[in-house]
Amino acid sequence: MKKNYYLMSDGMLKRRENTVYFVNKDGKKPIPINKIYSIYAYGSLTFSSQAIHLLAKEGIPVHFFNYYGYYDGSFYPREKLLSGDLIINQAQHYLDHEKRIFIAKKFVEGAAKNMEKVLKYYSLENKIRSILPDLDGCNIITEVMNVEGRIRADYYQKMNEILPENFNFDKRVKRPPENMINALISFGNSMVYSTALSEIYNTQLNPTISYLHEPSERRFSLALDLSEIFKPILVDRLIFYLVNKRMLSEDDFEKDLNYCLLNDKGRKIFIKEYDERLKKTIKHRELNRKVSYKRLIRLESYKLIKHLLGSKEYKPFVMWW
Amino acid sequence: MYVIIVYDIKVERVNKVKGFLRKHLYWIQNSVFEGEVTKSELEEIKTGLLDIINKNEDSVIIYRFRTDDAFTRKVLGVEKAPIDGIL
């Protein structure tokens, strides 16, 4: 149905005939306004205010990434779905320490269980199951973060066994990533983050009030919370797929003294496959119908809303296959 | 569902029809649009078109398919406007 558009080349977004045109060196390309779900801008994009008016009217968020593929920010159109009631509940769950830590733990639990599933697919022994119970004893957020950190350390170490030797890495390094896998993880995570933000935009949730991450980070931190659960499902599995099938090689990276990044060609391959994954459907157990991965993120937001309003306790999404 | 819309419109209205359809569907070649739509969107398109065209002079044909798997598409010669999400 509605699609994500990824603007990889430099160009201009214009409004004409009540729809948007993407103009670049190859010419003008009209994009049907009713077919745009969100726009991801990787190249340098010029943007007329007329275009912004139209995108705002249609409620289409635009996510910007800088030259290195890092998430810069979003054009987040005026909220159409508002609920004062929910915002109050959202804030209340943040302020009440017990309630906040409950949700924070759920996010970590969901992420950990999904990581475990990913490793299980490659039948790798892991310590996640034994670390996870430590979560029960946590009373403050930093302790929860600590448990998450330990799980991740174990997880990333195991990833080496799935990947070919030239792709191995010692530890997760960000800003800038040092090696190819770190580059892929960083790039993928920023994509999931913006996908989650697009989904949150389509619900009444306020994206700035979060539970696991501190809301004071000047970011839409609720999207960070939600993406935790989906990173292993969407990004990590994609990385194994691309690397092990040799769809990505060392030529698709740009290496310098202290950093490593995907180049244009690599980015295109990654984004294409990522988008395919978002569209892929699974048969949902509870709903008993087919649901795309993108939709799963939305359903997760709905579950959170139900929890915040007190109608059903939140249970994180865990892959069941 | 997936629709293909072809039209033959008098010159004075043809650009209006093209502009209108661009909001909803992909331009494929002269006088042809196609794309995935919902039932309600198709109704919107139909009423929109009826507002623009002159029923005595213009002709619009809408082909409907259950999904885009229901037919095969083969282009001979130049693909004038490929539908692509990565630009």
mmCIF file of C-alpha atoms in Angstrom:
data_model
loop_
_atom_site.group_PDB
_atom_site.id
_atom_site.type_symbol
_atom_site.label_atom_id
_atom_site.label_comp_id
_atom_site.label_asym_id
_atom_site.label_seq_id
_atom_site.Cartn_x
_atom_site.Cartn_y
_atom_site.Cartn_z
ATOM 1 C CA MET A 1 0.000 0.000 0.000
ATOM 2 C CA LYS A 2 1.671 3.172 1.155
ATOM 3 C CA LYS A 3 5.393 2.932 0.747
ATOM 4 C CA ASN A 4 8.501 4.339 2.282
ATOM 5 C CA TYR A 5 10.538 6.430 -0.106
ATOM 6 C CA TYR A 6 14.287 6.541 0.213
ATOM 7 C CA LEU A 7 15.933 9.510 -1.441
ATOM 8 C CA MET A 8 19.535 8.497 -1.983
ATOM 9 C CA SER A 9 20.546 11.077 -4.566
ATOM 10 C CA ASP A 10 20.873 14.815 -4.141
ATOM 11 C CA GLY A 11 17.841 16.711 -5.258
ATOM 12 C CA MET A 12 14.858 18.790 -4.528
ATOM 13 C CA LEU A 13 11.396 18.057 -3.259
ATOM 14 C CA LYS A 14 8.778 20.267 -4.854
ATOM 15 C CA ARG A 15 5.048 20.617 -4.764
ATOM 16 C CA ARG A 16 3.296 20.506 -8.103
ATOM 17 C CA GLU A 17 -0.201 19.475 -9.073
ATOM 18 C CA ASN A 18 -0.926 18.842 -5.390
ATOM 19 C CA THR A 19 1.609 16.098 -5.192
ATOM 20 C CA VAL A 20 5.349 16.026 -4.636
ATOM 21 C CA TYR A 21 8.003 15.880 -7.305
ATOM 22 C CA PHE A 22 11.508 14.728 -6.645
ATOM 23 C CA VAL A 23 13.835 16.592 -8.961
ATOM 24 C CA ASN A 24 17.408 15.427 -9.376
ATOM 25 C CA LYS A 25 20.025 15.327 -12.083
ATOM 26 C CA ASP A 26 18.194 12.485 -13.811
ATOM 27 C CA GLY A 27 15.054 14.524 -14.159
ATOM 28 C CA LYS A 28 11.728 15.054 -12.471
ATOM 29 C CA LYS A 29 9.934 12.182 -10.834
ATOM 30 C CA PRO A 30 6.432 12.639 -9.471
ATOM 31 C CA ILE A 31 5.582 10.701 -6.335
ATOM 32 C CA PRO A 32 1.871 10.098 -5.691
ATOM 33 C CA ILE A 33 1.183 11.853 -2.411
ATOM 34 C CA ASN A 34 -1.329 9.213 -1.352
ATOM 35 C CA LYS A 35 1.266 6.498 -1.709
ATOM 36 C CA ILE A 36 3.857 8.000 0.627
ATOM 37 C CA TYR A 37 4.107 6.608 4.121
ATOM 38 C CA SER A 38 7.308 8.328 5.126
ATOM 39 C CA ILE A 39 10.380 9.714 3.409
ATOM 40 C CA TYR A 40 13.981 8.917 4.288
ATOM 41 C CA ALA A 41 16.416 11.495 2.986
ATOM 42 C CA TYR A 42 20.048 10.396 2.645
ATOM 43 C CA GLY A 43 21.317 12.720 -0.036
ATOM 44 C CA SER A 44 21.284 16.476 0.324
ATOM 45 C CA LEU A 45 17.717 17.492 -0.079
ATOM 46 C CA THR A 46 16.262 20.882 -0.879
ATOM 47 C CA PHE A 47 12.758 21.266 0.270
ATOM 48 C CA SER A 48 10.301 24.019 -0.502
ATOM 49 C CA SER A 49 7.917 25.270 2.136
ATOM 50 C CA GLN A 50 5.102 24.460 -0.284
ATOM 51 C CA ALA A 51 6.182 20.845 -0.145
ATOM 52 C CA ILE A 52 6.262 20.996 3.654
ATOM 53 C CA HIS A 53 2.715 22.351 3.709
ATOM 54 C CA LEU A 54 1.536 19.424 1.670
ATOM 55 C CA LEU A 55 3.477 16.810 3.621
ATOM 56 C CA ALA A 56 2.177 18.285 6.881
ATOM 57 C CA LYS A 57 -1.361 18.201 5.596
ATOM 58 C CA GLU A 58 -1.027 14.562 4.621
ATOM 59 C CA GLY A 59 0.837 13.705 7.818
ATOM 60 C CA ILE A 60 3.975 12.356 6.191
ATOM 61 C CA PRO A 61 7.107 12.427 8.337
ATOM 62 C CA VAL A 62 10.488 13.018 6.675
ATOM 63 C CA HIS A 63 13.588 11.574 8.324
ATOM 64 C CA PHE A 64 16.961 13.128 7.623
ATOM 65 C CA PHE A 65 20.295 11.360 7.737
ATOM 66 C CA ASN A 66 23.641 13.055 7.376
ATOM 67 C CA TYR A 67 26.491 12.290 5.020
ATOM 68 C CA TYR A 68 27.656 9.440 7.244
ATOM 69 C CA GLY A 69 24.206 7.870 7.394
ATOM 70 C CA TYR A 70 23.539 8.979 10.985
ATOM 71 C CA TYR A 71 20.085 9.984 11.974
ATOM 72 C CA ASP A 72 19.877 13.772 12.132
ATOM 73 C CA GLY A 73 16.275 14.492 12.805
ATOM 74 C CA SER A 74 12.799 14.374 11.426
ATOM 75 C CA PHE A 75 10.213 16.640 10.007
ATOM 76 C CA TYR A 76 7.489 15.519 12.361
ATOM 77 C CA PRO A 77 4.204 16.965 11.076
ATOM 78 C CA ARG A 78 1.721 18.501 13.430
ATOM 79 C CA GLU A 79 0.101 15.716 15.435
ATOM 80 C CA LYS A 80 -3.356 14.810 14.225
ATOM 81 C CA LEU A 81 -4.005 12.073 16.717
ATOM 82 C CA LEU A 82 -4.173 13.651 20.110
ATOM 83 C CA SER A 83 -5.330 12.344 23.416
ATOM 84 C CA GLY A 84 -4.772 14.385 26.550
ATOM 85 C CA ASP A 85 -5.891 11.447 28.589
ATOM 86 C CA LEU A 86 -3.179 9.221 27.190
ATOM 87 C CA ILE A 87 -0.437 11.832 27.579
ATOM 88 C CA ILE A 88 -1.317 12.234 31.239
ATOM 89 C CA ASN A 89 -1.190 8.492 31.697
ATOM 90 C CA GLN A 90 2.062 8.291 29.799
ATOM 91 C CA ALA A 91 3.646 10.899 32.069
ATOM 92 C CA GLN A 92 2.181 9.297 35.148
ATOM 93 C CA HIS A 93 3.755 5.971 34.284
ATOM 94 C CA TYR A 94 7.050 7.767 33.895
ATOM 95 C CA LEU A 95 6.812 9.648 37.184
ATOM 96 C CA ASP A 96 5.756 6.659 39.248
ATOM 97 C CA HIS A 97 9.034 4.829 39.712
ATOM 98 C CA GLU A 98 7.478 1.370 40.093
ATOM 99 C CA LYS A 99 5.416 1.764 36.963
ATOM 100 C CA ARG A 100 8.312 3.138 34.953
ATOM 101 C CA ILE A 101 10.676 0.361 35.886
ATOM 102 C CA PHE A 102 8.042 -2.228 35.048
ATOM 103 C CA ILE A 103 7.784 -0.986 31.473
ATOM 104 C CA ALA A 104 11.544 -0.512 31.164
ATOM 105 C CA LYS A 105 12.093 -4.116 32.212
ATOM 106 C CA LYS A 106 9.571 -5.293 29.647
ATOM 107 C CA PHE A 107 11.485 -3.581 26.853
ATOM 108 C CA VAL A 108 14.738 -5.199 27.946
ATOM 109 C CA GLU A 109 13.031 -8.552 28.330
ATOM 110 C CA GLY A 110 11.547 -8.339 24.845
ATOM 111 C CA ALA A 111 14.853 -7.340 23.291
ATOM 112 C CA ALA A 112 16.741 -10.094 25.133
ATOM 113 C CA LYS A 113 14.279 -12.807 24.190
ATOM 114 C CA ASN A 114 14.426 -11.785 20.558
ATOM 115 C CA MET A 115 18.218 -11.834 20.637
ATOM 116 C CA GLU A 116 18.012 -15.314 22.078
ATOM 117 C CA LYS A 117 15.730 -16.395 19.245
ATOM 118 C CA VAL A 118 18.156 -15.015 16.687
ATOM 119 C CA LEU A 119 21.019 -16.997 18.204
ATOM 120 C CA LYS A 120 18.860 -20.076 18.548
ATOM 121 C CA TYR A 121 18.280 -20.087 14.812
ATOM 122 C CA TYR A 122 22.015 -20.596 14.391
ATOM 123 C CA SER A 123 21.932 -23.069 17.322
ATOM 124 C CA LEU A 124 24.392 -21.104 19.396
ATOM 125 C CA GLU A 125 24.684 -21.548 23.147
ATOM 126 C CA ASN A 126 24.250 -18.303 25.004
ATOM 127 C CA LYS A 127 24.049 -16.862 28.477
ATOM 128 C CA ILE A 128 21.028 -14.658 27.866
ATOM 129 C CA ARG A 129 18.647 -16.981 29.675
ATOM 130 C CA SER A 130 20.842 -17.021 32.760
ATOM 131 C CA ILE A 131 21.404 -13.253 32.841
ATOM 132 C CA LEU A 132 17.769 -12.334 32.261
ATOM 133 C CA PRO A 133 16.469 -13.305 35.755
ATOM 134 C CA ASP A 134 18.776 -10.651 37.224
ATOM 135 C CA LEU A 135 16.252 -8.192 35.877
ATOM 136 C CA ASP A 136 13.825 -9.061 38.691
ATOM 137 C CA GLY A 137 16.181 -7.690 41.316
ATOM 138 C CA CYS A 138 16.650 -4.321 39.626
ATOM 139 C CA ASN A 139 15.191 -1.329 41.385
ATOM 140 C CA ILE A 140 16.681 1.521 39.411
ATOM 141 C CA ILE A 141 16.953 2.204 35.702
ATOM 142 C CA THR A 142 20.758 2.111 35.660
ATOM 143 C CA GLU A 143 20.623 -1.440 37.002
ATOM 144 C CA VAL A 144 18.207 -2.405 34.241
ATOM 145 C CA MET A 145 20.553 -0.805 31.714
ATOM 146 C CA ASN A 146 23.403 -2.743 33.269
ATOM 147 C CA VAL A 147 21.634 -6.074 32.769
ATOM 148 C CA GLU A 148 20.875 -5.059 29.203
ATOM 149 C CA GLY A 149 24.533 -4.200 28.668
ATOM 150 C CA ARG A 150 25.647 -7.632 29.891
ATOM 151 C CA ILE A 151 23.156 -9.379 27.650
ATOM 152 C CA ARG A 152 24.315 -7.360 24.681
ATOM 153 C CA ALA A 153 27.990 -8.008 25.379
ATOM 154 C CA ASP A 154 27.312 -11.745 25.333
ATOM 155 C CA TYR A 155 25.132 -11.413 22.250
ATOM 156 C CA TYR A 156 27.617 -9.422 20.200
ATOM 157 C CA GLN A 157 30.341 -11.875 21.052
ATOM 158 C CA LYS A 158 28.203 -14.727 19.733
ATOM 159 C CA MET A 159 27.536 -12.819 16.531
ATOM 160 C CA ASN A 160 31.140 -13.437 15.488
ATOM 161 C CA GLU A 161 30.411 -17.131 15.198
ATOM 162 C CA ILE A 162 27.699 -16.473 12.632
ATOM 163 C CA LEU A 163 29.745 -14.083 10.529
ATOM 164 C CA PRO A 164 32.639 -14.865 8.212
ATOM 165 C CA GLU A 165 36.076 -14.073 9.589
ATOM 166 C CA ASN A 166 36.726 -10.831 7.772
ATOM 167 C CA PHE A 167 33.555 -9.415 9.286
ATOM 168 C CA ASN A 168 34.407 -10.243 12.915
ATOM 169 C CA PHE A 169 34.504 -7.547 15.556
ATOM 170 C CA ASP A 170 35.591 -7.175 19.187
ATOM 171 C CA LYS A 171 32.979 -4.888 20.592
ATOM 172 C CA ARG A 172 30.278 -2.475 19.683
ATOM 173 C CA VAL A 173 31.778 0.898 18.772
ATOM 174 C CA LYS A 174 29.677 3.884 17.851
ATOM 175 C CA ARG A 175 30.302 7.383 16.615
ATOM 176 C CA PRO A 176 32.135 6.517 14.472
ATOM 177 C CA PRO A 177 31.903 2.750 13.953
ATOM 178 C CA GLU A 178 35.364 1.221 13.627
ATOM 179 C CA ASN A 179 34.680 -1.792 11.494
ATOM 180 C CA MET A 180 32.199 -3.193 9.033
ATOM 181 C CA ILE A 181 29.819 -4.887 11.441
ATOM 182 C CA ASN A 182 29.642 -1.869 13.689
ATOM 183 C CA ALA A 183 28.903 0.226 10.638
ATOM 184 C CA LEU A 184 26.063 -2.083 9.640
ATOM 185 C CA ILE A 185 24.591 -2.182 13.131
ATOM 186 C CA SER A 186 24.711 1.583 13.468
ATOM 187 C CA PHE A 187 23.147 2.137 10.088
ATOM 188 C CA GLY A 188 20.439 -0.454 10.683
ATOM 189 C CA ASN A 189 19.601 0.820 14.125
ATOM 190 C CA SER A 190 19.094 4.332 12.846
ATOM 191 C CA MET A 191 16.664 2.931 10.276
ATOM 192 C CA VAL A 192 14.662 1.036 12.878
ATOM 193 C CA TYR A 193 14.593 4.113 15.039
ATOM 194 C CA SER A 194 13.031 6.194 12.297
ATOM 195 C CA THR A 195 10.632 3.413 11.337
ATOM 196 C CA ALA A 196 9.458 3.238 14.950
ATOM 197 C CA LEU A 197 9.060 6.999 15.001
ATOM 198 C CA SER A 198 6.861 6.875 11.891
ATOM 199 C CA GLU A 199 4.692 4.257 13.585
ATOM 200 C CA ILE A 200 4.418 6.246 16.806
ATOM 201 C CA TYR A 201 3.387 9.249 14.747
ATOM 202 C CA ASN A 202 0.347 7.275 13.651
ATOM 203 C CA THR A 203 -0.758 6.646 17.226
ATOM 204 C CA GLN A 204 -1.772 8.955 20.051
ATOM 205 C CA LEU A 205 1.449 8.288 21.955
ATOM 206 C CA ASN A 206 3.787 11.149 22.680
ATOM 207 C CA PRO A 207 7.196 10.185 21.297
ATOM 208 C CA THR A 208 9.179 12.152 23.876
ATOM 209 C CA ILE A 209 7.996 10.375 27.021
ATOM 210 C CA SER A 210 9.970 7.164 27.339
ATOM 211 C CA TYR A 211 10.697 4.618 30.016
ATOM 212 C CA LEU A 212 13.922 2.747 29.422
ATOM 213 C CA HIS A 213 15.788 5.656 27.908
ATOM 214 C CA GLU A 214 15.781 8.973 29.677
ATOM 215 C CA PRO A 215 13.250 11.354 28.127
ATOM 216 C CA SER A 216 15.661 14.222 28.685
ATOM 217 C CA GLU A 217 17.872 13.132 25.829
ATOM 218 C CA ARG A 218 16.394 15.719 23.468
ATOM 219 C CA ARG A 219 15.305 12.953 21.188
ATOM 220 C CA PHE A 220 12.110 11.117 20.486
ATOM 221 C CA SER A 221 13.212 8.588 23.022
ATOM 222 C CA LEU A 222 10.052 6.486 22.995
ATOM 223 C CA ALA A 223 11.087 5.428 19.506
ATOM 224 C CA LEU A 224 14.401 4.303 20.993
ATOM 225 C CA ASP A 225 12.529 2.230 23.574
ATOM 226 C CA LEU A 226 10.371 0.520 20.992
ATOM 227 C CA SER A 227 13.187 -0.089 18.554
ATOM 228 C CA GLU A 228 15.094 -2.072 21.200
ATOM 229 C CA ILE A 229 12.629 -4.899 20.734
ATOM 230 C CA PHE A 230 12.840 -4.849 16.961
ATOM 231 C CA LYS A 231 16.562 -4.373 16.421
ATOM 232 C CA PRO A 232 17.394 -8.081 16.670
ATOM 233 C CA ILE A 233 14.441 -9.029 14.477
ATOM 234 C CA LEU A 234 14.918 -6.453 11.747
ATOM 235 C CA VAL A 235 18.549 -5.381 11.754
ATOM 236 C CA ASP A 236 20.641 -8.248 13.074
ATOM 237 C CA ARG A 237 18.951 -10.945 11.043
ATOM 238 C CA LEU A 238 19.262 -8.749 7.970
ATOM 239 C CA ILE A 239 22.979 -8.273 8.581
ATOM 240 C CA PHE A 240 23.571 -12.035 8.815
ATOM 241 C CA TYR A 241 21.568 -12.514 5.669
ATOM 242 C CA LEU A 242 23.406 -9.880 3.662
ATOM 243 C CA VAL A 243 26.863 -10.824 4.840
ATOM 244 C CA ASN A 244 26.534 -14.594 4.712
ATOM 245 C CA LYS A 245 24.900 -14.518 1.292
ATOM 246 C CA ARG A 246 27.800 -12.308 0.209
ATOM 247 C CA MET A 247 25.452 -9.596 -0.936
ATOM 248 C CA LEU A 248 27.655 -7.141 0.908
ATOM 249 C CA SER A 249 31.416 -7.277 0.642
ATOM 250 C CA GLU A 250 34.336 -5.141 1.690
ATOM 251 C CA ASP A 251 33.895 -3.074 -1.477
ATOM 252 C CA ASP A 252 30.632 -1.735 -0.116
ATOM 253 C CA PHE A 253 32.353 0.078 2.709
ATOM 254 C CA GLU A 254 34.323 3.218 2.933
ATOM 255 C CA LYS A 255 37.245 2.836 5.257
ATOM 256 C CA ASP A 256 39.426 5.478 6.731
ATOM 257 C CA LEU A 257 41.897 5.719 9.552
ATOM 258 C CA ASN A 258 39.477 5.452 12.427
ATOM 259 C CA TYR A 259 36.107 4.776 10.942
ATOM 260 C CA CYS A 260 34.206 2.529 8.618
ATOM 261 C CA LEU A 261 30.967 3.368 6.873
ATOM 262 C CA LEU A 262 28.703 1.955 4.218
ATOM 263 C CA ASN A 263 29.198 3.655 0.867
ATOM 264 C CA ASP A 264 26.408 4.589 -1.522
ATOM 265 C CA LYS A 265 26.254 1.196 -3.174
ATOM 266 C CA GLY A 266 26.257 -0.634 0.144
ATOM 267 C CA ARG A 267 23.584 1.660 1.500
ATOM 268 C CA LYS A 268 21.333 0.995 -1.456
ATOM 269 C CA ILE A 269 21.641 -2.764 -1.030
ATOM 270 C CA PHE A 270 20.963 -2.493 2.686
ATOM 271 C CA ILE A 271 17.978 -0.194 2.314
ATOM 272 C CA LYS A 272 16.411 -2.264 -0.426
ATOM 273 C CA GLU A 273 16.535 -5.427 1.661
ATOM 274 C CA TYR A 274 15.471 -3.585 4.789
ATOM 275 C CA ASP A 275 12.414 -2.255 3.006
ATOM 276 C CA GLU A 276 11.587 -5.738 1.710
ATOM 277 C CA ARG A 277 11.700 -6.986 5.283
ATOM 278 C CA LEU A 278 9.368 -4.301 6.543
ATOM 279 C CA LYS A 279 6.846 -5.384 3.941
ATOM 280 C CA LYS A 280 7.215 -9.097 4.628
ATOM 281 C CA THR A 281 4.256 -10.571 6.433
ATOM 282 C CA ILE A 282 3.842 -13.200 9.101
ATOM 283 C CA LYS A 283 0.682 -14.834 10.303
ATOM 284 C CA HIS A 284 -0.114 -13.214 13.608
ATOM 285 C CA ARG A 285 -1.137 -15.679 16.292
ATOM 286 C CA GLU A 286 -3.568 -13.528 18.220
ATOM 287 C CA LEU A 287 -5.028 -11.530 15.385
ATOM 288 C CA ASN A 288 -5.147 -14.599 13.168
ATOM 289 C CA ARG A 289 -4.287 -12.689 10.046
ATOM 290 C CA LYS A 290 -1.240 -11.654 8.109
ATOM 291 C CA VAL A 291 0.713 -8.763 9.542
ATOM 292 C CA SER A 292 3.796 -7.049 8.127
ATOM 293 C CA TYR A 293 6.871 -6.405 10.229
ATOM 294 C CA LYS A 294 6.198 -2.699 9.981
ATOM 295 C CA ARG A 295 2.707 -3.263 11.293
ATOM 296 C CA LEU A 296 4.124 -5.215 14.215
ATOM 297 C CA ILE A 297 5.810 -2.057 15.465
ATOM 298 C CA ARG A 298 2.479 -0.261 15.307
ATOM 299 C CA LEU A 299 0.794 -3.096 17.183
ATOM 300 C CA GLU A 300 3.479 -2.755 19.823
ATOM 301 C CA SER A 301 2.515 0.900 20.260
ATOM 302 C CA TYR A 302 -1.108 -0.097 20.610
ATOM 303 C CA LYS A 303 -0.184 -2.633 23.278
ATOM 304 C CA LEU A 304 1.689 0.085 25.124
ATOM 305 C CA ILE A 305 -1.343 2.364 24.938
ATOM 306 C CA LYS A 306 -3.535 -0.350 26.410
ATOM 307 C CA HIS A 307 -1.083 -0.802 29.224
ATOM 308 C CA LEU A 308 -0.897 2.913 29.935
ATOM 309 C CA LEU A 309 -4.656 3.200 30.013
ATOM 310 C CA GLY A 310 -4.850 0.197 32.283
ATOM 311 C CA SER A 311 -6.878 -2.104 30.087
ATOM 312 C CA LYS A 312 -4.269 -4.785 29.412
ATOM 313 C CA GLU A 313 -0.821 -5.420 30.812
ATOM 314 C CA TYR A 314 1.998 -4.892 28.323
ATOM 315 C CA LYS A 315 3.830 -7.943 27.086
ATOM 316 C CA PRO A 316 6.699 -7.342 24.677
ATOM 317 C CA PHE A 317 6.657 -8.936 21.254
ATOM 318 C CA VAL A 318 8.819 -12.031 21.056
ATOM 319 C CA MET A 319 9.356 -13.991 17.868
ATOM 320 C CA TRP A 320 7.587 -17.307 18.144
ATOM 321 C CA TRP A 321 9.218 -19.000 15.226
ATOM 322 C CA MET B 1 -6.619 -4.014 -5.197
ATOM 323 C CA TYR B 2 -4.534 -3.037 -8.206
ATOM 324 C CA VAL B 3 -5.942 -0.779 -10.898
ATOM 325 C CA ILE B 4 -4.875 0.309 -14.343
ATOM 326 C CA ILE B 5 -6.540 3.451 -15.636
ATOM 327 C CA VAL B 6 -6.389 4.469 -19.264
ATOM 328 C CA TYR B 7 -8.069 7.547 -20.653
ATOM 329 C CA ASP B 8 -8.812 9.487 -23.767
ATOM 330 C CA ILE B 9 -9.659 13.063 -22.846
ATOM 331 C CA LYS B 10 -10.136 16.271 -24.839
ATOM 332 C CA VAL B 11 -6.995 18.434 -24.803
ATOM 333 C CA GLU B 12 -8.442 21.162 -22.595
ATOM 334 C CA ARG B 13 -9.035 18.734 -19.733
ATOM 335 C CA VAL B 14 -6.259 16.221 -20.207
ATOM 336 C CA ASN B 15 -3.762 17.943 -17.923
ATOM 337 C CA LYS B 16 -6.343 18.212 -15.188
ATOM 338 C CA VAL B 17 -6.936 14.490 -15.311
ATOM 339 C CA LYS B 18 -3.208 13.774 -15.319
ATOM 340 C CA GLY B 19 -2.605 16.065 -12.367
ATOM 341 C CA PHE B 20 -5.429 14.528 -10.430
ATOM 342 C CA LEU B 21 -4.366 10.946 -11.023
ATOM 343 C CA ARG B 22 -0.758 11.742 -10.082
ATOM 344 C CA LYS B 23 -1.844 12.166 -6.485
ATOM 345 C CA HIS B 24 -3.111 8.626 -6.302
ATOM 346 C CA LEU B 25 -1.350 6.490 -8.879
ATOM 347 C CA TYR B 26 1.896 6.069 -10.802
ATOM 348 C CA TRP B 27 2.190 7.565 -14.248
ATOM 349 C CA ILE B 28 3.276 4.788 -16.610
ATOM 350 C CA GLN B 29 3.102 6.327 -20.057
ATOM 351 C CA ASN B 30 0.865 8.782 -21.883
ATOM 352 C CA SER B 31 -2.733 8.304 -20.744
ATOM 353 C CA VAL B 32 -1.940 5.344 -18.505
ATOM 354 C CA PHE B 33 -1.755 5.213 -14.733
ATOM 355 C CA GLU B 34 -1.561 2.252 -12.429
ATOM 356 C CA GLY B 35 -1.086 1.378 -8.784
ATOM 357 C CA GLU B 36 -2.387 -0.265 -5.665
ATOM 358 C CA VAL B 37 -5.496 1.337 -4.138
ATOM 359 C CA THR B 38 -8.026 0.621 -1.437
ATOM 360 C CA LYS B 39 -11.718 0.375 -2.187
ATOM 361 C CA SER B 40 -12.364 3.793 -0.720
ATOM 362 C CA GLU B 41 -9.478 5.339 -2.594
ATOM 363 C CA LEU B 42 -10.882 3.968 -5.835
ATOM 364 C CA GLU B 43 -14.235 5.587 -5.055
ATOM 365 C CA GLU B 44 -12.398 8.832 -4.397
ATOM 366 C CA ILE B 45 -10.656 8.527 -7.741
ATOM 367 C CA LYS B 46 -13.916 7.798 -9.546
ATOM 368 C CA THR B 47 -15.779 10.764 -8.088
ATOM 369 C CA GLY B 48 -12.763 12.974 -8.681
ATOM 370 C CA LEU B 49 -12.604 11.965 -12.318
ATOM 371 C CA LEU B 50 -16.324 12.439 -12.848
ATOM 372 C CA ASP B 51 -15.959 16.010 -11.599
ATOM 373 C CA ILE B 52 -13.329 16.759 -14.214
ATOM 374 C CA ILE B 53 -14.415 14.930 -17.333
ATOM 375 C CA ASN B 54 -17.185 15.698 -19.742
ATOM 376 C CA LYS B 55 -19.263 12.546 -19.952
ATOM 377 C CA ASN B 56 -20.237 13.191 -23.548
ATOM 378 C CA GLU B 57 -16.745 13.649 -24.919
ATOM 379 C CA ASP B 58 -14.218 11.866 -22.716
ATOM 380 C CA SER B 59 -13.574 8.243 -21.950
ATOM 381 C CA VAL B 60 -11.846 6.632 -18.990
ATOM 382 C CA ILE B 61 -11.404 2.907 -18.565
ATOM 383 C CA ILE B 62 -10.558 1.359 -15.205
ATOM 384 C CA TYR B 63 -9.188 -2.167 -15.078
ATOM 385 C CA ARG B 64 -9.352 -3.755 -11.661
ATOM 386 C CA PHE B 65 -7.291 -6.675 -10.373
ATOM 387 C CA ARG B 66 -7.537 -8.398 -7.037
ATOM 388 C CA THR B 67 -3.798 -7.990 -6.448
ATOM 389 C CA ASP B 68 -0.744 -7.195 -8.492
ATOM 390 C CA ASP B 69 -0.025 -10.935 -8.625
ATOM 391 C CA ALA B 70 -3.141 -11.437 -10.732
ATOM 392 C CA PHE B 71 -1.432 -10.400 -13.933
ATOM 393 C CA THR B 72 2.021 -10.259 -15.449
ATOM 394 C CA ARG B 73 3.576 -7.127 -16.788
ATOM 395 C CA LYS B 74 6.070 -7.032 -19.567
ATOM 396 C CA VAL B 75 7.596 -3.925 -21.047
ATOM 397 C CA LEU B 76 8.891 -3.917 -24.583
ATOM 398 C CA GLY B 77 11.168 -1.074 -25.435
ATOM 399 C CA VAL B 78 11.621 1.713 -22.940
ATOM 400 C CA GLU B 79 10.228 1.618 -19.431
ATOM 401 C CA LYS B 80 9.254 5.273 -19.257
ATOM 402 C CA ALA B 81 8.649 5.592 -15.525
ATOM 403 C CA PRO B 82 9.787 2.693 -13.370
ATOM 404 C CA ILE B 83 8.009 2.469 -10.014
ATOM 405 C CA ASP B 84 10.740 2.552 -7.431
ATOM 406 C CA GLY B 85 10.910 3.488 -3.781
ATOM 407 C CA ILE B 86 14.638 4.217 -3.819
ATOM 408 C CA LEU B 87 15.393 7.386 -5.715
#
